[in-house]
Coordinates of C-alpha atoms in Angstrom, one line a residue:
Chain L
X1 CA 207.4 -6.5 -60.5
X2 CA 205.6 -7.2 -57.9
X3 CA 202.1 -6.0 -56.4
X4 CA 201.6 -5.5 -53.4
X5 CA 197.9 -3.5 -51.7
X6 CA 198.9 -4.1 -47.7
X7 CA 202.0 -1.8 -47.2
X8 CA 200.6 1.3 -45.3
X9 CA 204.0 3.3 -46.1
X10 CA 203.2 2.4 -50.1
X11 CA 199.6 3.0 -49.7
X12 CA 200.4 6.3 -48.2
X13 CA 202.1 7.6 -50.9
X14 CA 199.4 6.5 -53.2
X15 CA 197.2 8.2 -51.2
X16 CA 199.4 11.3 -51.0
X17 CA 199.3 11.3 -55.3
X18 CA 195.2 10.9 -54.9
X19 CA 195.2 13.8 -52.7
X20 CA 197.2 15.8 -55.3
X21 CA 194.8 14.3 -58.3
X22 CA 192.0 16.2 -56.2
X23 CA 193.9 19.5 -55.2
X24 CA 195.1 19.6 -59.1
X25 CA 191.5 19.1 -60.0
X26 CA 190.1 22.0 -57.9
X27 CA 192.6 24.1 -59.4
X28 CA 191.1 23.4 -62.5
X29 CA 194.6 21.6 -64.1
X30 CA 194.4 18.3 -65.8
X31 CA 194.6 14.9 -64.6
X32 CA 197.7 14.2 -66.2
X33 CA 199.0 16.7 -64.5
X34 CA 199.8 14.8 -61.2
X35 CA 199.3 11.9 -62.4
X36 CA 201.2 11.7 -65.6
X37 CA 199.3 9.2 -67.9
X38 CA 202.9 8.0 -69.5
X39 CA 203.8 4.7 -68.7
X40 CA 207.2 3.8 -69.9
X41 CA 207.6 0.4 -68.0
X42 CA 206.7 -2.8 -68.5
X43 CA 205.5 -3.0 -72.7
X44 CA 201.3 -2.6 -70.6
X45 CA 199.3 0.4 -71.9
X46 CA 201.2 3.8 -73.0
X47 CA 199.6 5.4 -69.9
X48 CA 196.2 7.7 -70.4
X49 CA 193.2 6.3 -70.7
X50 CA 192.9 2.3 -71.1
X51 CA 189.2 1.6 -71.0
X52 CA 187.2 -0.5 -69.3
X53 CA 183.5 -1.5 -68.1
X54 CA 180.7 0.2 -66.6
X55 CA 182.3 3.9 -67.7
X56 CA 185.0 3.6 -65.6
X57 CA 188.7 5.0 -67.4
X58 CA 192.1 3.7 -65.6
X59 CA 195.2 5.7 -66.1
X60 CA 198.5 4.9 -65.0
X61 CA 201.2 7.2 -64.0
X62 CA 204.8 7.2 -64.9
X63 CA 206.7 5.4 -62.5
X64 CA 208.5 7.6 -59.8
X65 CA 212.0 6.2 -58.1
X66 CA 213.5 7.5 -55.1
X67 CA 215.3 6.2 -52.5
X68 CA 212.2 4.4 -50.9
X69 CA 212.2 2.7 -53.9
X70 CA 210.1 2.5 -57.2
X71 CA 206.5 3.2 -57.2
X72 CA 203.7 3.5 -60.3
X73 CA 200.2 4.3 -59.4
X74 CA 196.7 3.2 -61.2
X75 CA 193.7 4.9 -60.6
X76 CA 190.1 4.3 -61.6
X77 CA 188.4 7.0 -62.5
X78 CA 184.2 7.1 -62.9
X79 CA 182.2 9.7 -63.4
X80 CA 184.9 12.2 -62.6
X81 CA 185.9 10.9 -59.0
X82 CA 188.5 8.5 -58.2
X83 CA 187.0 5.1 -57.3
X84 CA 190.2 2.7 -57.1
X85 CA 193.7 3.3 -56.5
X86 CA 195.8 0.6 -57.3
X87 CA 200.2 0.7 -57.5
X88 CA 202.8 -1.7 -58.4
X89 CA 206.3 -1.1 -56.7
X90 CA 209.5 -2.8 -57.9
X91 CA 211.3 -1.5 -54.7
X92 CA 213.0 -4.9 -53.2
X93 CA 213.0 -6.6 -56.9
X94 CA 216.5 -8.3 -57.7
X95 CA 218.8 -9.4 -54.4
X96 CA 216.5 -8.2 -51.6
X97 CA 213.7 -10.1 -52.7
X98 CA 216.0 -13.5 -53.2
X99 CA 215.4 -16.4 -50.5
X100 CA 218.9 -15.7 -49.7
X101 CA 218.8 -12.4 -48.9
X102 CA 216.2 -12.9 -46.0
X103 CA 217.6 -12.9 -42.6
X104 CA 217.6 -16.5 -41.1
X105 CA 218.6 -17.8 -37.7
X106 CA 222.1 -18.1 -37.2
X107 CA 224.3 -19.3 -34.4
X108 CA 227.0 -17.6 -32.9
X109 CA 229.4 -20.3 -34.4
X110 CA 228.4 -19.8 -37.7
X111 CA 228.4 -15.9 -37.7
X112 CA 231.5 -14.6 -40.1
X113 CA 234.4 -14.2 -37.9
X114 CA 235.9 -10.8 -37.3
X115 CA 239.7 -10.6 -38.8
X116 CA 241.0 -8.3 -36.2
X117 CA 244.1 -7.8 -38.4
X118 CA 241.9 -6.6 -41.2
X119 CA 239.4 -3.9 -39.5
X120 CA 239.9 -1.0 -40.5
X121 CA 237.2 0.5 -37.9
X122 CA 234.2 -0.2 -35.8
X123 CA 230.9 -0.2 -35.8
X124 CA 228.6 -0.1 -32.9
X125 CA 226.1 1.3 -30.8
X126 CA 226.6 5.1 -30.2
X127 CA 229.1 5.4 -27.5
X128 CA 228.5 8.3 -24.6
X129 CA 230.7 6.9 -22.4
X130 CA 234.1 9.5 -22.8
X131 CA 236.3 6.5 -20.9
X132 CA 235.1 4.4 -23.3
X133 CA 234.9 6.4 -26.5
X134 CA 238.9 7.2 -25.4
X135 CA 239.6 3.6 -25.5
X136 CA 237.7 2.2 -28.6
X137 CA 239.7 5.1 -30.4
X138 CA 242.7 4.5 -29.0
X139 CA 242.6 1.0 -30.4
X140 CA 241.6 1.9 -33.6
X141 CA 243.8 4.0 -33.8
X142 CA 246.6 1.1 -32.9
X143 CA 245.0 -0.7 -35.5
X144 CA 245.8 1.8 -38.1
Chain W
X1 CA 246.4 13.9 -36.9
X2 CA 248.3 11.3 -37.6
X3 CA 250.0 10.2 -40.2
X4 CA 251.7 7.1 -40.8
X5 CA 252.3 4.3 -44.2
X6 CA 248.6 3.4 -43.6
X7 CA 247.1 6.8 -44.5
X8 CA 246.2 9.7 -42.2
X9 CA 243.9 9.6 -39.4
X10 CA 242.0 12.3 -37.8
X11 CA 239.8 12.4 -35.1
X12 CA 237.4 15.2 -33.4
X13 CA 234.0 15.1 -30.9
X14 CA 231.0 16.3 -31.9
X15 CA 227.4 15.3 -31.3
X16 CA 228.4 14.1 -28.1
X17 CA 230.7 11.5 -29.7
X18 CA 234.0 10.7 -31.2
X19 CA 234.2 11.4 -35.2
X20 CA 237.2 9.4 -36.9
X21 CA 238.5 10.3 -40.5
X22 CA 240.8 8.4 -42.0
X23 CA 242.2 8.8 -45.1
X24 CA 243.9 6.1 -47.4
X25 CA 246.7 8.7 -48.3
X26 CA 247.2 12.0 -47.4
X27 CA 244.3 14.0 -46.4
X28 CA 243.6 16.8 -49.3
X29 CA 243.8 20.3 -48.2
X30 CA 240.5 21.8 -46.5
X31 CA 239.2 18.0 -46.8
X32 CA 239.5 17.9 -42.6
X33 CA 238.1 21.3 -42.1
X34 CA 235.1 20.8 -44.4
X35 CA 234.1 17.8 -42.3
X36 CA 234.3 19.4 -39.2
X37 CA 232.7 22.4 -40.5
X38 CA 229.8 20.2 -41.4
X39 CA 229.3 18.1 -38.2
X40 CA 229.2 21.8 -35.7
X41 CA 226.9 23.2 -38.5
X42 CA 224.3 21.0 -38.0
X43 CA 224.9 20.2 -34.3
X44 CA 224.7 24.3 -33.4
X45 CA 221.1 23.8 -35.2
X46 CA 220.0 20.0 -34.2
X47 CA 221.4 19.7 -30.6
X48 CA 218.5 19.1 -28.1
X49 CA 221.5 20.0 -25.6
X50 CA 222.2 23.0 -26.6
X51 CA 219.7 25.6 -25.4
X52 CA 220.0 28.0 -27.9
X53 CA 219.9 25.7 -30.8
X54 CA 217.0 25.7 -32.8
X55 CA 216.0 22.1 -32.3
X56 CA 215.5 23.4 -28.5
X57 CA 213.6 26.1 -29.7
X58 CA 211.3 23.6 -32.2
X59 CA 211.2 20.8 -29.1
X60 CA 210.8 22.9 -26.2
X61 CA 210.4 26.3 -26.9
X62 CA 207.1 26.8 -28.8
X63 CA 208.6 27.3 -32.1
X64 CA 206.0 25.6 -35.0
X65 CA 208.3 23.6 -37.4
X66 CA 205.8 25.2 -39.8
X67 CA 207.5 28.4 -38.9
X68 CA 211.4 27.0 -38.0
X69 CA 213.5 27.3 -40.4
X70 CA 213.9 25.7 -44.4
X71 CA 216.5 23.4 -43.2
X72 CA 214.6 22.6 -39.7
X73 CA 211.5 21.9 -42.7
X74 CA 213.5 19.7 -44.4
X75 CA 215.0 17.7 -42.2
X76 CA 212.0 17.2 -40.2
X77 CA 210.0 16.1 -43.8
X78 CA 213.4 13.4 -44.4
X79 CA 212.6 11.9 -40.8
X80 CA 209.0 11.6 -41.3
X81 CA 209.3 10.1 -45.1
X82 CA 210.9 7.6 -43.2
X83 CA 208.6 6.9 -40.9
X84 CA 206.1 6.5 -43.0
X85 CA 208.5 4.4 -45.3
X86 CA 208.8 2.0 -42.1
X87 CA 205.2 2.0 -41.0
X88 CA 206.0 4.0 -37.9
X89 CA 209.4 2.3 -36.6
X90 CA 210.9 4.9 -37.3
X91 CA 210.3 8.2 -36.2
X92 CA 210.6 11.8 -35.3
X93 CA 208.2 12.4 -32.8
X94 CA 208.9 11.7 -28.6
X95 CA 206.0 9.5 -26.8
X96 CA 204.8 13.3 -25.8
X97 CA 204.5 14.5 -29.4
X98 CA 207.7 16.7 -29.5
X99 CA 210.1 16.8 -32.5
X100 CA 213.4 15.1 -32.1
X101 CA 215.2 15.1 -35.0
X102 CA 218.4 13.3 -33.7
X103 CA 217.7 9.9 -35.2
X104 CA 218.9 11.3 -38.7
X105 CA 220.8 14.1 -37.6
X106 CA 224.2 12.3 -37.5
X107 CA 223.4 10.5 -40.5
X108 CA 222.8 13.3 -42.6
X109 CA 226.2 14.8 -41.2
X110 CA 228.2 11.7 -42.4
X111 CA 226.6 11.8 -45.9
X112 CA 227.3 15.3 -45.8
X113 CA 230.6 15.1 -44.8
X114 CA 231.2 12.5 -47.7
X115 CA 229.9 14.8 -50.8
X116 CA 232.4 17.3 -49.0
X117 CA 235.1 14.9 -48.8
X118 CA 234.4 14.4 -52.7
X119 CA 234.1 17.8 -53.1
X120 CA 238.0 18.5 -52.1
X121 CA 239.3 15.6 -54.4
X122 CA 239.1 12.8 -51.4
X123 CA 238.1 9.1 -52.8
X124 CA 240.1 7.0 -50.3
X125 CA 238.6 7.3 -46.8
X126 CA 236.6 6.2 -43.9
X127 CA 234.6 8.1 -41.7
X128 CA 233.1 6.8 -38.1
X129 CA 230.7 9.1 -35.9
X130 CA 230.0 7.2 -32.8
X131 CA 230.1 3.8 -34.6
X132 CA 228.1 4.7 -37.6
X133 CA 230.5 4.6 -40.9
X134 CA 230.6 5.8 -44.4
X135 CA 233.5 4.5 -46.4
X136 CA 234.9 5.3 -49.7
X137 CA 237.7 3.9 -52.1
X138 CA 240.4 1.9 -50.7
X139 CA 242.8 1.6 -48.0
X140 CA 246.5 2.4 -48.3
X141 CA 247.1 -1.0 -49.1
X142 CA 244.4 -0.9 -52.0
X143 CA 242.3 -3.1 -50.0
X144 CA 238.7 -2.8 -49.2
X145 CA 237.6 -0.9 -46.0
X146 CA 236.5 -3.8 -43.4
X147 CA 234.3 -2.7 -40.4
X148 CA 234.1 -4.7 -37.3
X149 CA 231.1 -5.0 -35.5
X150 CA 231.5 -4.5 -31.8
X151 CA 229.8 -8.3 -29.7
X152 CA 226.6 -6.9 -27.8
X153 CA 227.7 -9.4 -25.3
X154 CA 231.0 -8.4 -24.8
X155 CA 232.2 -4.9 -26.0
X156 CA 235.5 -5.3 -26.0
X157 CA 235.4 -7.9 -28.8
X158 CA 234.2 -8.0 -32.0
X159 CA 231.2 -9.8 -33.3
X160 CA 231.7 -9.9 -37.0
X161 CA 232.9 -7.6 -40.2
X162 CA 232.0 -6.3 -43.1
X163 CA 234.3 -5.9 -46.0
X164 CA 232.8 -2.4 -47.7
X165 CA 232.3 -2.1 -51.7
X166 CA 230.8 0.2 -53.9
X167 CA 227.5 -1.0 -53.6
X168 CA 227.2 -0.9 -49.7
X169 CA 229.6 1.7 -48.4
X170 CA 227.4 2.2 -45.6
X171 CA 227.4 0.5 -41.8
X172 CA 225.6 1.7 -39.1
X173 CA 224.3 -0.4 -35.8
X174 CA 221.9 0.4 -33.5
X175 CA 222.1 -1.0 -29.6
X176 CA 220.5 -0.9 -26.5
X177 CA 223.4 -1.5 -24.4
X178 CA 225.0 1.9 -24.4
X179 CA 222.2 4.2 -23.3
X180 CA 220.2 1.8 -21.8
X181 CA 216.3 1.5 -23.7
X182 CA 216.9 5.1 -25.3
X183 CA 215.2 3.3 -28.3
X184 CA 211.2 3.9 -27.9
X185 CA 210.0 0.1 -29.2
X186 CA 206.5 -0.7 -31.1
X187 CA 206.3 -4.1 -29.1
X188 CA 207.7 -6.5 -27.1
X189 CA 208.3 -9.5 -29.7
X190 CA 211.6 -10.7 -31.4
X191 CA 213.3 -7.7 -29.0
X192 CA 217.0 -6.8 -30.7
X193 CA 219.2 -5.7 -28.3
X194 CA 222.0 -4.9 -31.2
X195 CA 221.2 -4.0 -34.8
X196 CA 223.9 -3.3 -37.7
X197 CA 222.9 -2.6 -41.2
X198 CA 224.4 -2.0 -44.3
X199 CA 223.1 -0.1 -47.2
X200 CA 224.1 1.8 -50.0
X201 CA 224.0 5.0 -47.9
X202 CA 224.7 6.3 -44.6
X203 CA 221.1 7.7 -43.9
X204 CA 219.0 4.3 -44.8
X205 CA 221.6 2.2 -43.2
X206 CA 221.3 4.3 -39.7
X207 CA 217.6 4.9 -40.1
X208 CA 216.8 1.2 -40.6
X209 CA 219.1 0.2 -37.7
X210 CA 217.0 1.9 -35.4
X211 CA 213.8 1.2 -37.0
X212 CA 214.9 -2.8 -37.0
X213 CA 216.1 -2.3 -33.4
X214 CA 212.2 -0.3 -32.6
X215 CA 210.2 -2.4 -34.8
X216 CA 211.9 -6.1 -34.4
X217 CA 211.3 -9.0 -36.5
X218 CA 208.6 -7.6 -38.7
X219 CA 210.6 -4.4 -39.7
X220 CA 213.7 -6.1 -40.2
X221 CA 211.9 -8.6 -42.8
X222 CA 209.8 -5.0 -44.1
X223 CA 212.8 -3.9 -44.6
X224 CA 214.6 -6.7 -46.6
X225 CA 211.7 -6.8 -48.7
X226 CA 212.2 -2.7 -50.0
X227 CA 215.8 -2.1 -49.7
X228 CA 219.2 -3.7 -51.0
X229 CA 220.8 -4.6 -47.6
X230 CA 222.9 -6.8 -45.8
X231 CA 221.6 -7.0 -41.6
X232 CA 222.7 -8.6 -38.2
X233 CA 220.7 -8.1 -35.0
X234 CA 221.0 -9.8 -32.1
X235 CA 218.5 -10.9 -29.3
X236 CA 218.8 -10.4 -25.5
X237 CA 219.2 -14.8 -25.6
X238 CA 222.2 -14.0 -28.0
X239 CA 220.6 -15.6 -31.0
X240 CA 221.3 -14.0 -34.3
X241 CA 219.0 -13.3 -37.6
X242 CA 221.8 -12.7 -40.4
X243 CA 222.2 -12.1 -43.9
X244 CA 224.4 -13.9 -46.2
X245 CA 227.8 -11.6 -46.0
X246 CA 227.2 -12.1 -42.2
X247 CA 227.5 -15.9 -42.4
X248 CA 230.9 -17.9 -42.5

């Protein structure tokens, strides 16, 4: 897991969920309403409150996954307003994350050859071109 | 449509472009239709050159997305998640503010086109619009799908290819050499003049190839750091940044 507090896309979306702690709040619902105080990750706190100094209560929502990845949101809570809001995102753990996986300089020589005999298509930039498009198909299609 | 020992192949334009289907065996019944059916759907609602369509009408013709349709909504909420999810790389909006949705448009047609395909009993197939492709199953011969990547230097050769699986059925590249600069860039650093990605799906793949292509070095290694993928872009000086599967 890892924690990260400089990604503006991540940060917006725990700022959307502290927008919808407020709007729940004016409509009079409960914190754990939009921000579900069930954490089910990680063997930390069981969500609501975990208490800590100078009157200040942090509870941690249950970790939402889409296809942005995985995101779990802390907030700090003192004197009924929302003073800190913290997140931890496993969205890039396992492969993505590996040394390996980073793109690196690579010359042309050393780029994975195309098999021409195996393609079964081809990828590339969109193609507007109907002379062209007509061609490219036509060769994937002899290719077929 | 043809049909031959290797499978069936069909191909149609839409979106401006060609759309190739081929199909490991024969194609199930409705399977084509369903595809086609979903590709002029959404480019009778998305085109920006059609004048009637409601995209025009949202770009250029003072319809509020707040009051276009639920599809129009949700479609234009998709592209700007994304934005957001690429700090900006990506996005929805012209330099002058108007909505232009065609950056996931033929994208979402593909993945469409795939739960359709599934739909009519299809699991061996490949589907290309315009160089993006979405691949499924196995070929006649029972081997993987392989996709060539067209050389931004030279395009009538191939750069490199990717041998599709499960995980990453998805390849989509994004270039500037076709339509000239018709990708709006963030800056002028680590410029890509070629950009293929594969991902797990057809949307992320296409929407981080452009976002790579806009947003250069720093969004490509943004990128690597949220989502599962495999990445090749190319520089004007024909240097390369790779991933592993693209690396002999």
């Amino acid at each position: 897991m890892t924690t990260r507090r400089n990604s503006a896309a991540l940060l917006a979306s725990a700022g959307i969920l502290a927008t919808g702690w407020s709007i729940g709040t004016a409509h009079g619902q409960t914190l754990t309403t939009t921000v579900p105080a069930t954490s089910t990750t990680s063997g930390t706190t069981a969500g609501a409150a975990s208490g800590t100094t100078s009157g200040a209560t942090t509870y941690t929502g249950t970790r939402q996954s889409d296809r942005w990845g995985s995101l779990q949101v802390t907030i700090t809570v003192a004197s009924g307003k929302i003073t800190n809001v913290t997140y931890t995102t496993t969205a890039g753990d396992g492969k993505s994350l590996s040394i390996e996986a980073r793109a690196t300089p690579t010359l042309k020589s050393e780029v994975l050859a195309a098999q021409s005999a195996q393609v079964s298509t081809v990828s590339g930039a969109t193609y507007t071109s109907t002379k062209y498009l007509t061609s490219l198909q036509s060769a994937i299609d002899q290719m077929g | 449509m043809t049909v031959s020992d290797n499978g069936t192949r069909h191909v149609f334009t839409s979106m401006g472009t060609a759309v190739s289907l081929a199909f490991a065996g024969e194609a199930p019944a409705g399977a084509i239709a369903a595809v086609e059916n979903v590709f002029r759907a959404l480019d009778d609602q998305f085109s920006l050159y059609k004048p009637q369509s409601e995209a025009t009408a949202v770009a250029h013709g003072g319809l509020q997305i707040t009051a276009a349709s639920r599809r129009m909504q949700d479609t234009y909420a998709l592209a700007d998640r994304w934005r957001i999810a690429t700090a900006d790389a990506f996005t929805p909006h012209r330099p002058d503010g108007s909505i232009d949705l065609s950056g996931v448009v033929k994208a979402i047609a593909i993945d469409e086109s795939g739960a359709a395909l599934r739909a009519h009993g299809a699991s061996d197939w490949c589907l290309n619009a315009g160089g993006d492709v979405l691949t499924s199953g196995a070929q006649a011969d029972g081997m993987p799908w392989v996709v060539g990547v067209v050389d931004p230097a030279d395009r009538g050769r191939l750069l490199t290819q990717f041998t599709c699986s499960t995980a990453y059925p998805a390849v989509a590249t994004s270039g500037v050499t076709e339509r000239g600069e018709h990708v709006w860039r963030q800056d002028d650093a680590d410029r890509f003049v070629q950009v293929t990605v594969v991902a797990s799906d057809i949307i992320t793949a296409d929407v981080l190839a452009t976002a790579i292509l806009s947003g250069g070095r720093t969004a490509l290694d943004r990128a690597l750091t949220r989502w599962p993928l495999e990445v090749i872009a190319a520089n004007a000086s024909g240097e390369y940044l790779t991933t592993p599967a693209f690396r002999a």
